[in-house]
């Protein structure tokens, strides 16, 4: 039987000859930290670069980042300690070589940002003020205006890109599909089909594509992510024949604001880094005796503990008690204080109601140290990529750093590509499909609810199987249609990305890092491999992880109550 998920190649039937055509040496999909860094690196190699952004350039997870950027810049710190913390959080699945690259090349990227005008919070002596977050044994998080780091980072990098003549930034321009030679999945990438609200469909031919389209947090009803994080880039890469790894690992942030009517705004872990504590309704600390790092335990541990407390109490939320932060909450976190004031919450006197939400997509396109995927000419960096640096659970504030380090590497490698011999022999029309007439709002809401209910923090085989059946059902009638707007293509990508996550979660019959199965509550040493998925294969490819004596397997029942 033909599988609609494997069969589907392009979302829109088209003939390239009939469309406006553009050319770029390197085409970058995404204007977050990873895409902008890649674009700047490729431009430095003398390449003409186009950057696409689905909305305005500053709508991205990057611009929403709060806590900051982790890097061993302090004299008392050491990249090796950063490596050790990253490996420990990663629960036995990190790729050590990649982690070392991240932590050693990170400080140089910070210097670069400062050269470009990035302003970090500093003390009276001019030294950067360093915050602390879950899983870090030292204070090493650089931040701006308390917890408004992402906005400053995005504007610094966007200004830099706008000031670079060889980079063109196309806003409100959605990438729909990657075009490959002879339309074959796995053949070299030769261009991208795009859509712009006034210019319509167009083809951009290129020697190299850098996918930097961010994560897929919007697949879940409860999420910290912006509207752009719908997993388009993961789905597009899958259709073009890339391998997707670690799909089952979705990081849930423990503390998002839980106030009826508010968006699920993040309450940065940096707040706990300054001494706040998570408490239940009666004010009892819930992390005491759960993990040696207490409130600053890795995120998977804290989210699981909150879930356990909520299940026991039947309450909808727990609270962050920030009433004793030295120097006062509003001084250290002015942006968060004014957001809370909108909901009449004064953190100086009142514990803040919070709840976990989907936050970071660890899985994505399998890449090497230069961002190269298995599809020639296709690179990936940032949240859509799976470099192996995060293992089964990302260490806090490592992802902006990853976007910088591996974005630069991917941009430089993409600049080396040339398109000799990749003449487009395009493009036979795809078979006609039924016009899309669906209540897309309803499909989107149903998918996001099912993902939250069945594929959330606590998982089990039965619920995952139910989710897979629902997704397959929606896939059968949604993927078979041709839409002519971003809303429709986005839903098709969401369904494909969700299916990858659920299949990964079903295949991993153990609990490790962010992936927790009630029916398999402990880590399984035999499952200390990464699972990779490619089109047309029913079962995952097992990718070995270098086993290192320094990286202990996670404890059985990691994160559950242990005797204090
Ligand atoms: P993004 O920044 O998400 O950018 C993706 C880009 O791709 C956007 O420009 C989008 O428009 C574009 N795009 C997507 N699909 C398409 C398409 N089809 N066509 C064209 N363009 C497309 N990490 C930290 O390290 N420190 C923090 O303090 C921190 N705080 C966070 C706070 C919040 C609220 C959130 C949501 C995340 C936070 N993270 C943090 C995670 C971090 O922000 C992200 O992992 C990181 O910014 C991802 O960068 P990126 O460049 O890969 O993707
Ligand atoms: C936070 O500020 O808590 C988010 C940091 C991150 O996701 O890395």
Coordinates of C-alpha atoms in Angstrom, one line a residue, residues 30 63 208-209 309:
X30 CA 15.1 31.3 8.6
X63 CA 13.9 37.1 19.6
X208 CA 23.3 25.3 -1.4
X209 CA 20.3 25.6 1.0
X309 CA 2.8 17.0 42.0

